[in-house]
Amino acid sequence: MCQSEARRGPELPAAAKWLHFPQLALRRRLGQLSCMSRPALKLRSWPLTVLYYLLPFGALRPLSRVGWRPVSRVALYKSVPTRLLSRAWGRLNQVELPHWLRRPVYSLYIWTFGVNMKEAAVEDLHHYRNLSEFFRRKLKPQARPVSGLHSVISPSDGKILNFGQVKNCEVEQVKGVTYSLESFLGPRTPSEDLPFSPASSRDSFRNQLVTREGNELYHCVIYLAPGDYHCFHSPTDWTVSHRRHFPAVGATNVGSIRIYFDRDLHTNSPRYSKGSYNDFSFVTRANKEGVPMRKGEHLGEFNLGSTIVLIFEAPKDFNFRLKAGQKIRFGEALGSL
């Protein structure tokens, strides 16, 4: 009796027992999960993952102590049928509102997202038949003066998330994710198999994008909130020679993105497979240069909040005039020589 009691050790407090036994139960359940097939394991793990990211104060973090790991945020986001949700939201925004309902609905939107209707070309809320028209409202002339000759301007209203010289062939913090330059833009020459090691391959891809000796590659990421002006414009004088469309790229709940001069572009269409891309060339026998764009010229519009990523080459003495997190408006200078 005495030896048996000595081996048993000191009695655990009630609180310690309560914490101890659930951990044993969790280990047992996780052991059962580890024997499952991969699809079944994902099915069981993902509800816990959603709760892991949503619940406050790390409520489910003790699970990691017994061997459970949440699905990554990127994998979780990829699993969501974002294109289906975006198309459904786009359809909803096209529903015509009754005349009497427009003012209260739009007034709530204005109050929620801080919309400045004083600069809208049409201030009368009854003019906008649906949410999509209100969202794509135009500005009064001269509401956004365009900055001087030697600067690159912001193509839209928004918030500066990141900017600077492209380093390590990466585009930083687009919707919280850092992309390699090649995965973001797609291969420069899809049919060409370059015999380089991974490090030199990245350098080679960057060098393909820089067309003039002495230039550097820069990037700038601008987030458009729901209350922002949602047309976007040309940031400088340039010529569009080629378009590459990635069907799955765009903010969740964006019904469509429209490019004014590109009538063949239909974004968020179910006919495209996820992860693919399609190319179109504006250089033809009749037009050997492409589509010329002037700085400040209308380029396109979003049908809900989105993000613009500028990737451009410029001389080494190009300087950004920005701070991360600052608000910016279309026409204001991003940087200059």
PDB file of C-alpha atoms in Angstrom, residues 138-279:
ATOM      1  CA  LYS A 138     -17.142  59.587 -62.179  1.00  0.00           C
ATOM      2  CA  LEU A 139     -15.446  62.716 -60.799  1.00  0.00           C
ATOM      3  CA  LYS A 140     -15.996  66.347 -61.635  1.00  0.00           C
ATOM      4  CA  PRO A 141     -13.522  67.825 -64.144  1.00  0.00           C
ATOM      5  CA  GLN A 142     -10.315  69.035 -62.458  1.00  0.00           C
ATOM      6  CA  ALA A 143     -11.149  67.182 -59.220  1.00  0.00           C
ATOM      7  CA  ARG A 144      -7.807  65.399 -59.620  1.00  0.00           C
ATOM      8  CA  PRO A 145      -5.096  67.636 -61.145  1.00  0.00           C
ATOM      9  CA  VAL A 146      -2.300  65.631 -62.759  1.00  0.00           C
ATOM     10  CA  SER A 147       1.242  66.194 -61.461  1.00  0.00           C
ATOM     11  CA  GLY A 148       4.118  67.617 -63.552  1.00  0.00           C
ATOM     12  CA  LEU A 149       6.067  66.351 -66.551  1.00  0.00           C
ATOM     13  CA  HIS A 150       8.913  64.497 -64.849  1.00  0.00           C
ATOM     14  CA  SER A 151       6.876  62.346 -62.466  1.00  0.00           C
ATOM     15  CA  VAL A 152       5.045  59.043 -62.407  1.00  0.00           C
ATOM     16  CA  ILE A 153       1.564  59.629 -61.014  1.00  0.00           C
ATOM     17  CA  SER A 154      -0.749  57.447 -58.965  1.00  0.00           C
ATOM     18  CA  PRO A 155      -3.186  55.722 -61.330  1.00  0.00           C
ATOM     19  CA  SER A 156      -5.933  55.705 -58.696  1.00  0.00           C
ATOM     20  CA  ASP A 157      -7.076  56.774 -55.263  1.00  0.00           C
ATOM     21  CA  GLY A 158      -5.999  54.413 -52.512  1.00  0.00           C
ATOM     22  CA  LYS A 159      -3.560  53.526 -49.767  1.00  0.00           C
ATOM     23  CA  ILE A 160       0.145  52.829 -50.351  1.00  0.00           C
ATOM     24  CA  LEU A 161       0.894  49.320 -49.076  1.00  0.00           C
ATOM     25  CA  ASN A 162       4.429  48.880 -50.355  1.00  0.00           C
ATOM     26  CA  PHE A 163       6.911  50.435 -52.779  1.00  0.00           C
ATOM     27  CA  GLY A 164      10.572  50.459 -53.714  1.00  0.00           C
ATOM     28  CA  GLN A 165      13.119  48.766 -55.912  1.00  0.00           C
ATOM     29  CA  VAL A 166      12.389  45.141 -56.776  1.00  0.00           C
ATOM     30  CA  LYS A 167      14.748  42.979 -54.715  1.00  0.00           C
ATOM     31  CA  ASN A 168      15.340  39.216 -54.913  1.00  0.00           C
ATOM     32  CA  CYS A 169      12.944  39.200 -57.877  1.00  0.00           C
ATOM     33  CA  GLU A 170       9.968  39.491 -55.504  1.00  0.00           C
ATOM     34  CA  VAL A 171       6.862  41.676 -55.350  1.00  0.00           C
ATOM     35  CA  GLU A 172       6.179  42.365 -51.687  1.00  0.00           C
ATOM     36  CA  GLN A 173       2.898  42.299 -49.782  1.00  0.00           C
ATOM     37  CA  VAL A 174       0.139  42.015 -52.358  1.00  0.00           C
ATOM     38  CA  LYS A 175      -2.910  41.122 -50.225  1.00  0.00           C
ATOM     39  CA  GLY A 176      -0.493  40.060 -47.486  1.00  0.00           C
ATOM     40  CA  VAL A 177       1.485  37.686 -49.744  1.00  0.00           C
ATOM     41  CA  THR A 178       4.954  38.089 -51.267  1.00  0.00           C
ATOM     42  CA  TYR A 179       5.185  36.745 -54.830  1.00  0.00           C
ATOM     43  CA  SER A 180       8.134  35.866 -56.992  1.00  0.00           C
ATOM     44  CA  LEU A 181       8.235  38.181 -59.994  1.00  0.00           C
ATOM     45  CA  GLU A 182       7.850  35.329 -62.464  1.00  0.00           C
ATOM     46  CA  SER A 183       4.885  33.721 -60.691  1.00  0.00           C
ATOM     47  CA  PHE A 184       3.195  37.136 -60.506  1.00  0.00           C
ATOM     48  CA  LEU A 185       3.736  38.136 -64.147  1.00  0.00           C
ATOM     49  CA  GLY A 186       3.974  34.701 -65.697  1.00  0.00           C
ATOM     50  CA  PRO A 187       6.874  33.531 -67.882  1.00  0.00           C
ATOM     51  CA  ARG A 188       8.346  36.064 -70.291  1.00  0.00           C
ATOM     52  CA  THR A 189       8.828  33.409 -72.990  1.00  0.00           C
ATOM     53  CA  PRO A 190       6.586  30.424 -72.220  1.00  0.00           C
ATOM     54  CA  SER A 191       8.034  28.196 -74.934  1.00  0.00           C
ATOM     55  CA  GLU A 192      11.662  28.774 -73.995  1.00  0.00           C
ATOM     56  CA  ASP A 193      13.289  26.417 -71.503  1.00  0.00           C
ATOM     57  CA  LEU A 194      16.148  28.370 -69.909  1.00  0.00           C
ATOM     58  CA  PRO A 195      19.017  26.169 -68.666  1.00  0.00           C
ATOM     59  CA  PHE A 196      19.811  28.182 -65.517  1.00  0.00           C
ATOM     60  CA  SER A 197      20.049  27.329 -61.853  1.00  0.00           C
ATOM     61  CA  PRO A 198      17.185  28.733 -59.693  1.00  0.00           C
ATOM     62  CA  ALA A 199      19.193  31.787 -58.501  1.00  0.00           C
ATOM     63  CA  SER A 200      20.483  32.787 -61.931  1.00  0.00           C
ATOM     64  CA  SER A 201      17.088  32.019 -63.451  1.00  0.00           C
ATOM     65  CA  ARG A 202      15.503  34.693 -61.234  1.00  0.00           C
ATOM     66  CA  ASP A 203      18.196  37.190 -62.248  1.00  0.00           C
ATOM     67  CA  SER A 204      17.664  36.296 -65.889  1.00  0.00           C
ATOM     68  CA  PHE A 205      13.910  36.940 -65.658  1.00  0.00           C
ATOM     69  CA  ARG A 206      14.505  40.343 -64.074  1.00  0.00           C
ATOM     70  CA  ASN A 207      17.029  41.220 -66.787  1.00  0.00           C
ATOM     71  CA  GLN A 208      14.469  40.384 -69.468  1.00  0.00           C
ATOM     72  CA  LEU A 209      12.142  43.024 -68.036  1.00  0.00           C
ATOM     73  CA  VAL A 210      14.743  45.818 -67.956  1.00  0.00           C
ATOM     74  CA  THR A 211      15.140  47.075 -71.516  1.00  0.00           C
ATOM     75  CA  ARG A 212      17.738  49.835 -71.024  1.00  0.00           C
ATOM     76  CA  GLU A 213      21.174  49.614 -69.483  1.00  0.00           C
ATOM     77  CA  GLY A 214      21.434  51.584 -66.238  1.00  0.00           C
ATOM     78  CA  ASN A 215      17.725  51.246 -65.416  1.00  0.00           C
ATOM     79  CA  GLU A 216      16.303  49.516 -62.341  1.00  0.00           C
ATOM     80  CA  LEU A 217      13.030  47.705 -61.724  1.00  0.00           C
ATOM     81  CA  TYR A 218      10.578  49.265 -59.242  1.00  0.00           C
ATOM     82  CA  HIS A 219       7.203  48.331 -57.808  1.00  0.00           C
ATOM     83  CA  CYS A 220       4.349  50.071 -55.995  1.00  0.00           C
ATOM     84  CA  VAL A 221       1.236  48.473 -54.448  1.00  0.00           C
ATOM     85  CA  ILE A 222      -1.944  50.573 -54.000  1.00  0.00           C
ATOM     86  CA  TYR A 223      -5.036  49.295 -52.183  1.00  0.00           C
ATOM     87  CA  LEU A 224      -8.435  50.736 -53.153  1.00  0.00           C
ATOM     88  CA  ALA A 225     -10.958  50.774 -50.304  1.00  0.00           C
ATOM     89  CA  PRO A 226     -14.735  50.577 -50.979  1.00  0.00           C
ATOM     90  CA  GLY A 227     -15.119  54.339 -50.500  1.00  0.00           C
ATOM     91  CA  ASP A 228     -12.427  55.309 -53.011  1.00  0.00           C
ATOM     92  CA  TYR A 229     -12.882  56.549 -56.568  1.00  0.00           C
ATOM     93  CA  HIS A 230     -12.634  53.322 -58.567  1.00  0.00           C
ATOM     94  CA  CYS A 231     -11.600  54.328 -62.056  1.00  0.00           C
ATOM     95  CA  PHE A 232      -7.894  53.972 -62.797  1.00  0.00           C
ATOM     96  CA  HIS A 233      -5.751  55.973 -65.199  1.00  0.00           C
ATOM     97  CA  SER A 234      -2.456  55.830 -67.025  1.00  0.00           C
ATOM     98  CA  PRO A 235       0.440  56.585 -64.625  1.00  0.00           C
ATOM     99  CA  THR A 236       2.707  57.904 -67.403  1.00  0.00           C
ATOM    100  CA  ASP A 237       3.081  58.195 -71.187  1.00  0.00           C
ATOM    101  CA  TRP A 238       3.526  54.674 -72.568  1.00  0.00           C
ATOM    102  CA  THR A 239       2.363  52.245 -75.233  1.00  0.00           C
ATOM    103  CA  VAL A 240       0.429  49.041 -74.519  1.00  0.00           C
ATOM    104  CA  SER A 241       1.742  46.280 -76.739  1.00  0.00           C
ATOM    105  CA  HIS A 242       0.665  43.166 -74.840  1.00  0.00           C
ATOM    106  CA  ARG A 243      -1.947  42.046 -72.294  1.00  0.00           C
ATOM    107  CA  ARG A 244      -1.831  38.993 -70.055  1.00  0.00           C
ATOM    108  CA  HIS A 245      -4.994  38.088 -68.168  1.00  0.00           C
ATOM    109  CA  PHE A 246      -4.945  35.858 -65.077  1.00  0.00           C
ATOM    110  CA  PRO A 247      -8.649  34.916 -64.467  1.00  0.00           C
ATOM    111  CA  ALA A 248      -8.190  34.240 -60.746  1.00  0.00           C
ATOM    112  CA  VAL A 249      -6.390  37.519 -59.947  1.00  0.00           C
ATOM    113  CA  GLY A 250      -8.535  40.236 -58.361  1.00  0.00           C
ATOM    114  CA  ALA A 251     -10.087  41.053 -55.019  1.00  0.00           C
ATOM    115  CA  THR A 252     -12.788  38.802 -53.635  1.00  0.00           C
ATOM    116  CA  ASN A 253     -16.258  40.167 -54.511  1.00  0.00           C
ATOM    117  CA  VAL A 254     -14.995  42.079 -57.555  1.00  0.00           C
ATOM    118  CA  GLY A 255     -17.676  41.418 -60.159  1.00  0.00           C
ATOM    119  CA  SER A 256     -15.461  42.462 -63.069  1.00  0.00           C
ATOM    120  CA  ILE A 257     -12.577  44.670 -64.152  1.00  0.00           C
ATOM    121  CA  ARG A 258     -12.988  46.700 -67.334  1.00  0.00           C
ATOM    122  CA  ILE A 259     -10.224  48.042 -69.601  1.00  0.00           C
ATOM    123  CA  TYR A 260     -11.718  50.687 -71.877  1.00  0.00           C
ATOM    124  CA  PHE A 261      -9.674  50.007 -75.009  1.00  0.00           C
ATOM    125  CA  ASP A 262      -9.734  46.190 -74.626  1.00  0.00           C
ATOM    126  CA  ARG A 263     -13.181  44.974 -75.690  1.00  0.00           C
ATOM    127  CA  ASP A 264     -12.086  41.328 -75.830  1.00  0.00           C
ATOM    128  CA  LEU A 265     -11.204  41.208 -72.141  1.00  0.00           C
ATOM    129  CA  HIS A 266     -13.853  39.514 -69.985  1.00  0.00           C
ATOM    130  CA  THR A 267     -12.644  39.061 -66.424  1.00  0.00           C
ATOM    131  CA  ASN A 268     -14.035  36.650 -63.839  1.00  0.00           C
ATOM    132  CA  SER A 269     -15.562  34.450 -66.547  1.00  0.00           C
ATOM    133  CA  PRO A 270     -16.328  30.764 -65.786  1.00  0.00           C
ATOM    134  CA  ARG A 271     -14.896  29.707 -69.137  1.00  0.00           C
ATOM    135  CA  TYR A 272     -11.333  30.195 -67.857  1.00  0.00           C
ATOM    136  CA  SER A 273      -9.682  27.522 -65.727  1.00  0.00           C
ATOM    137  CA  LYS A 274      -8.216  28.620 -62.406  1.00  0.00           C
ATOM    138  CA  GLY A 275      -4.457  29.141 -62.483  1.00  0.00           C
ATOM    139  CA  SER A 276      -4.311  29.653 -66.262  1.00  0.00           C
ATOM    140  CA  TYR A 277      -3.646  32.844 -68.174  1.00  0.00           C
ATOM    141  CA  ASN A 278      -4.308  34.115 -71.673  1.00  0.00           C
ATOM    142  CA  ASP A 279      -2.304  36.554 -73.777  1.00  0.00           C
TER     143      ASP A 279
END
